[in-house]
Each structure stands twice: as structure tokens, then as C-alpha cells.
């Protein structure tokens, strides 16, 4: 075991503060990474504050990790010391169930999350990327291009794959009209990616001040979702809508905007259940769906796609002692468009 510095929260109503803990020494299959940057996902806040239930404290969040390999186990062929590497939301899975066999490890019942999961190696819980180093099985470590800004690449490990995967699964492509609900970390990646896939992109926002940014990021049109008239103008016109809002809001208003056979996919995780009427669904055989991050192979595919197209996140780089302020700003939808921690400030 070796000593690692991080930031943890010790209770749902406590701020994050410095925390020292131990990581395992790398096994023959492991990669040890010096963390350089870690993105701040709204899931970190939901979990730090136990908004979904099931948080174990102390909790070290962080699952948008990029850094440099400092050590590899003897069975590791894909990485060597000095390589750039990334870790997203998962660090292990059962590897034998149908989901694992299909490369959909995110749906494996034995999937181990990067933080707040049982740690099979230490018997404790996993600690995430708000820390100076991490040790991860090589099958769950991603290759990172040196062509892109490294700090702006970190959010691809969650916000990037969580939006890429459903856009691919529902075959978003040229000629389709695609809606993105919410311009935060996930939403701004959804706008960039849907635009890169050739779709006509409409952003729905509650923040009038984000209109110009949304257009710069790749939205062809911006609709203020609290303007009922503006919403109605888009009735029954969308092939696909991805909803990134993690708070209570009306889903029926978005279902009404789908064409026949269109799909509204939730990626945002509001703590409380939503009320959905039967009529908006049955009228045009519309679907309401959900999507969870993406598998490891697809995450690599997304990283390679972004490297080729020069796609990264728009970030605000912060020192780690500003993390509690960043959480408060995220709660006010005041994020442009992902906070990333510069780990050398730890
Ligand atoms: P974020 O950066 O805070 O962005 C969320 C955006 O939603 C806000 O910027 C805001 O955009 C909009 N919004 C916030 N409150 C709202 C409200 N009450 N009504 C309507 N719109 C509201 O969060 P994020 O990191 O993108 O994460 C979004 C959600 O996705 C969270 O619940 C997170 O846990 C979840 N998530 C899910 C997965 C998955 O695998 N499914 C993965 C990662 C994250 P506007 O200002 O434009 O309205
Ligand atoms: Zn996340
Ligand atoms: Zn499995």
C-alpha cells in the first residue's frame, strides 16, 4: 500500500476537505497513474451529498481522470511508464456475464464504480479521482491522445461517453433533428457530438445567458424551455432528444416534441421520480428511454473520435481548494461548461 492525498467529504452536509488514504500497490494486471486533471461531474455532487442514497463516507469523488502512467504490472502490455492514460466511471466488472461479453460493462451487476463501490482488493470502498494517484486494472484504463489539451480531455471520460453512447445507440445522424436538454457538462458535450454526427441540433435551456455559447458550441437553434410558445413551435418535430437535467422537471413537455417513433432518452438522474402521462407516449408511439455511461470499448472509440475531430470539453480549470465553490455554482447552473481540478494544486 502507498499513501495518497485526496479530497473527501465525511457526511452529506459536510464540505469536501483534504483527506489522506492508501492505494494498493499495483498487481501484475494494474496500471498506476499519477492524476494530472479530474473533471467535476454533477454525479459527484449527488453522491457526495447522498442525494441518491447509498453513499459510504468518507467519499472521494471523481471519475473523469487523466494522468500519466508511473508504474505497470508485468502482464500489462497496452501501457508503459510515461504514457498518458484515462479512467472513467468504472474500474472493474465480472467479465463473464452477457453484458461484459458484449462490451457493455456498465450494465454488469458486478460492475465496480471508480468511487463509492466495494473495493475487491482492499475490502474497503473505492476512492475516486480527486486525488494524486490511482491504481486500476489495465482493462479499465483508456488510451489518451497527446494531440488534445489534457485538462479539457478529462470530461470526455464521463460527460463525453455518457452523451456519445446514446447518440450512437439511437443512430443520430445527418438529416435528423436532435434536441439536447440542459447546457451543463453533459449537455455541452451532447451539443458538440450531435453536431459532429451531422444532426440539426436544438438546445433547450433554462438560462437565457447561455444562448450565444450554445450556438458557438454547435447548436443550430436555442429554445428557452420556460417559454411555452417557443416550445409549442417545435411540437412533434424531433427524431431524438437527450435530457441531461439532474433535477425535477416536466418530461411530458419534451415527449410532445418528438415525431412518431421518436425517443426521449434520460441521462440526467433527478433524485425524485418523474410523472409521465400515457397520452404523450401513445399518440405517436414515442419512447422514453435511459442510458448509463458507455462500455470500455465504446469509451475508447469516443476518445479516438474526439482526438481525430479535435473535440474536447469547454472547461474552467480550478485549484482543488475551490471545489466547494464549484459545487455551489454547479447547483445554480453556473458552469461553463465543466469544472476541472488541476491536481498539482493538491
Ligand atoms: P451540470 O453540469 O450541473 O448541468 C446540468 C444542467 O441542467 C444545468 O447546467 C442546467 O442547464 C440544467 N438544469 C439544472 N437544474 C435544472 C432544473 N431544475 N430544471 C431544468 N434544467 C435544469 O450537470 P452534469 O454533470 O451535466 O450532469 C447532469 C445529470 O446527469 C446529473 O444528474 C448527473 O448525475 C447525470 N449523469 C448521468 C450519467 C449517466 O450515465 N446517465 C453520467 C453522468 C452524469 P441550463 O442552464 O441550460 O438549463
Ligand atoms: Zn459523471
Ligand atoms: Zn459482467
JSON list of C-alpha atoms and ligand atoms in Angstrom, two decimals, residues 93-97 99-100 108-110, ligand 3:
[
{"chain": "A", "resi": 93, "resn": "UNK", "atom": "CA", "xyz": [-16.70, -5.77, -13.77]},
{"chain": "A", "resi": 94, "resn": "UNK", "atom": "CA", "xyz": [-17.40, -9.54, -13.59]},
{"chain": "A", "resi": 95, "resn": "UNK", "atom": "CA", "xyz": [-16.09, -10.07, -17.18]},
{"chain": "A", "resi": 96, "resn": "UNK", "atom": "CA", "xyz": [-18.25, -13.19, -17.78]},
{"chain": "A", "resi": 97, "resn": "UNK", "atom": "CA", "xyz": [-21.90, -12.06, -17.89]},
{"chain": "A", "resi": 99, "resn": "UNK", "atom": "CA", "xyz": [-23.21, -7.56, -20.74]},
{"chain": "A", "resi": 100, "resn": "UNK", "atom": "CA", "xyz": [-19.46, -7.93, -20.15]},
{"chain": "A", "resi": 108, "resn": "UNK", "atom": "CA", "xyz": [-22.89, -5.71, -15.40]},
{"chain": "A", "resi": 109, "resn": "UNK", "atom": "CA", "xyz": [-24.30, -6.45, -11.93]},
{"chain": "A", "resi": 110, "resn": "UNK", "atom": "CA", "xyz": [-20.72, -6.90, -10.71]},
{"chain": "B", "resi": 3, "resn": "LIG", "atom": "ZN1", "xyz": [-20.38, -8.76, -16.03]}
]
